[in-house]
Short mmCIF file of C-alpha atoms in Angstrom, two decimals:
data_model
loop_
_atom_site.label_atom_id
_atom_site.label_comp_id
_atom_site.label_asym_id
_atom_site.label_seq_id
_atom_site.Cartn_x
_atom_site.Cartn_y
_atom_site.Cartn_z
CA MET A 1 -21.15 31.17 -4.48
CA ASN A 2 -18.04 30.55 -6.56
CA ILE A 3 -15.83 30.41 -3.45
CA PHE A 4 -18.09 27.78 -1.87
CA VAL A 5 -17.78 25.56 -4.94
CA LYS A 6 -13.98 25.85 -4.83
CA LEU A 7 -13.95 25.15 -1.12
CA PHE A 8 -16.18 22.12 -1.63
CA PHE A 9 -13.86 20.68 -4.29
CA ILE A 10 -10.81 21.27 -2.13
CA LEU A 11 -12.51 19.43 0.74
CA VAL A 12 -13.47 16.53 -1.54
CA ILE A 13 -9.92 16.21 -2.90
CA ASN A 14 -8.45 16.38 0.61
CA PHE A 15 -10.91 13.76 1.84
CA THR A 16 -10.05 11.46 -1.08
CA ILE A 17 -6.31 11.75 -0.42
CA ASN A 18 -6.78 11.03 3.29
CA ILE A 19 -8.96 7.99 2.58
CA LYS A 20 -6.26 6.53 0.29
CA ASN A 21 -3.65 7.06 3.02
CA VAL A 22 -5.82 5.34 5.63
CA ILE A 23 -6.45 2.38 3.31
CA ALA A 24 -2.73 2.04 2.51
CA ASN A 25 -1.98 2.25 6.23
CA GLU A 26 -4.27 -0.76 6.81
CA LEU A 27 -2.22 -2.84 4.37
CA ASP A 28 1.01 -1.63 5.98
CA ASN A 29 -0.24 -2.79 9.39
CA VAL A 30 -1.27 -6.18 8.02
CA GLY A 31 2.11 -6.51 6.33
CA ALA A 32 3.85 -5.63 9.59
CA CYS A 33 1.97 -8.29 11.54
CA ALA A 34 2.36 -10.87 8.79
CA GLY A 35 6.10 -10.24 8.91
CA VAL A 36 6.16 -10.73 12.68
CA VAL A 37 4.29 -14.03 12.40
CA ILE A 38 6.46 -15.24 9.50
CA GLY A 39 9.57 -14.24 11.46
CA ASN A 40 8.35 -16.19 14.46
CA ALA A 41 7.60 -19.17 12.22
CA SER A 42 11.16 -18.93 10.90
CA VAL A 43 12.47 -19.07 14.46
CA ASP A 44 10.31 -22.17 15.02
CA PHE A 45 11.91 -23.74 11.93
CA SER A 46 15.38 -23.00 13.30
CA LEU A 47 14.36 -24.71 16.53
CA GLY A 48 13.23 -27.80 14.60
CA ASP A 49 9.47 -27.26 14.89
CA GLN A 50 8.37 -27.94 11.31
CA ASN A 51 4.62 -27.92 12.05
CA SER A 52 4.68 -24.52 13.76
CA PHE A 53 6.73 -23.20 10.87
CA GLU A 54 4.21 -24.39 8.29
CA ASP A 55 1.26 -23.07 10.33
CA GLY A 56 2.87 -19.67 10.89
CA ILE A 57 3.75 -19.25 7.21
CA LYS A 58 0.23 -20.21 6.18
CA ILE A 59 -1.40 -17.80 8.64
CA GLY A 60 0.90 -14.91 7.78
CA ILE A 61 0.68 -15.21 4.01
CA THR A 62 -3.02 -16.08 3.93
CA ALA A 63 -3.97 -13.07 6.06
CA TYR A 64 -1.71 -10.72 4.12
CA LEU A 65 -2.91 -11.86 0.70
CA SER A 66 -6.54 -11.83 1.84
CA GLU A 67 -6.12 -8.12 2.54
CA VAL A 68 -4.34 -7.53 -0.77
CA PHE A 69 -7.13 -9.30 -2.67
CA ALA A 70 -9.94 -7.75 -0.60
CA LYS A 71 -9.21 -4.17 -1.68
CA LYS A 72 -7.79 -2.49 -4.73
CA TYR A 73 -4.36 -1.38 -3.59
CA SER A 74 -1.90 0.32 -5.89
CA LYS A 75 1.28 -1.50 -6.86
CA ASP A 76 3.26 1.08 -4.88
CA ASP A 77 1.20 0.40 -1.74
CA ILE A 78 1.74 -3.36 -2.12
CA THR A 79 5.47 -2.87 -2.70
CA ILE A 80 5.81 -0.82 0.47
CA ALA A 81 3.73 -3.31 2.49
CA ASP A 82 5.91 -6.15 1.13
CA GLN A 83 8.99 -4.29 2.35
CA ILE A 84 7.44 -3.79 5.78
CA LEU A 85 6.59 -7.51 5.90
CA ALA A 86 10.18 -8.47 5.02
CA SER A 87 11.62 -5.99 7.51
CA ASN A 88 9.50 -7.33 10.36
CA THR A 89 10.37 -10.90 9.44
CA ASP A 90 14.05 -9.99 9.72
CA LYS A 91 13.42 -8.12 12.98
CA ILE A 92 11.99 -11.20 14.70
CA ILE A 93 14.69 -13.52 13.35
CA ASN A 94 17.35 -11.04 14.45
CA ALA A 95 15.80 -10.84 17.94
CA ALA A 96 16.08 -14.62 18.26
CA ASN A 97 19.64 -14.68 16.90
CA THR A 98 20.85 -11.91 19.22
CA GLN A 99 19.16 -13.24 22.35
CA THR A 100 16.86 -10.16 22.50
CA PHE A 101 13.64 -12.11 21.97
CA ASP A 102 12.09 -10.94 25.23
CA GLU A 103 8.60 -10.52 26.68
CA THR A 104 7.95 -7.43 24.57
CA VAL A 105 8.77 -9.26 21.34
CA PHE A 106 6.70 -12.26 22.46
CA GLU A 107 3.72 -9.99 23.20
CA GLU A 108 4.06 -8.46 19.74
CA VAL A 109 4.02 -11.95 18.19
CA ILE A 110 0.87 -12.90 20.14
CA LYS A 111 -0.83 -9.61 19.24
CA CYS A 112 -0.07 -10.18 15.56
CA TYR A 113 -1.40 -13.73 15.60
CA ARG A 114 -4.66 -12.32 17.01
CA VAL A 115 -4.83 -9.53 14.43
CA LEU A 116 -4.23 -11.94 11.57
CA ALA A 117 -6.72 -14.49 12.91
CA ASN A 118 -9.41 -11.80 13.00
CA LEU A 119 -8.48 -10.70 9.50
CA ILE A 120 -8.72 -14.28 8.20
CA LEU A 121 -12.20 -14.56 9.67
CA LYS A 122 -13.22 -11.19 8.20
CA ASN A 123 -11.85 -12.04 4.75
CA SER A 124 -12.93 -15.69 4.66
CA ASN A 125 -14.90 -15.24 1.44
CA VAL A 126 -11.93 -13.57 -0.24
CA ILE A 127 -9.74 -16.46 0.91
CA LYS A 128 -12.17 -19.03 -0.50
CA THR A 129 -12.35 -17.20 -3.82
CA ASN A 130 -8.56 -16.91 -4.12
CA SER A 131 -7.57 -20.15 -2.41
CA LYS A 132 -5.52 -21.51 -5.33
CA LYS A 133 -3.46 -18.33 -5.64
CA ILE A 134 -2.97 -18.12 -1.87
CA ASN A 135 -1.95 -21.78 -1.58
CA TYR A 136 0.53 -21.31 -4.42
CA PHE A 137 2.15 -18.39 -2.58
CA VAL A 138 2.17 -20.27 0.73
CA ILE A 139 3.98 -23.25 -0.84
CA GLN A 140 6.37 -21.02 -2.79
CA ARG A 141 7.30 -18.86 0.21
CA SER A 142 7.58 -21.84 2.52
CA LYS A 143 10.09 -23.52 0.19
CA LEU A 144 12.03 -20.29 -0.25
CA LEU A 145 12.21 -19.61 3.49
CA LYS A 146 13.26 -23.19 4.26
CA ARG A 147 16.03 -22.90 1.71
CA MET A 148 17.21 -19.55 3.09
CA LEU A 149 17.04 -20.70 6.73
CA SER A 150 18.86 -23.94 5.96
CA ALA A 151 21.72 -22.26 4.10
CA GLY A 152 25.08 -21.73 5.75
#
């Protein structure tokens, strides 16, 4: 009987660890798509399309923050997801700057817009509850990106 109790606790601990990894992976995926959409919005800004820039930033940040606010993620998980978001933003901007923005990249952008749109619908109550915080971040990031993209 004692071995069954130990085995049960080992299974419970293993299950708990795996659940945390799956949940963190969800945030990583949202961060990746948010980065792709924000990167595409940055390309739109560089091409002079201010409205598409604003819309892309709002969609990317709103979807990402809705996921952050919807679940209790650790600070480490959020930090890693933030890094993934930034990396994917750079990846899309770099693709445009190096003339490698091809059909594959475009399909990734479209896929990410769809993923984020579904997430916004799913987390609509979270977005309503946290709308002031989200709008603050959207405005702050939009200004920061405009400044960075306009430099040099």
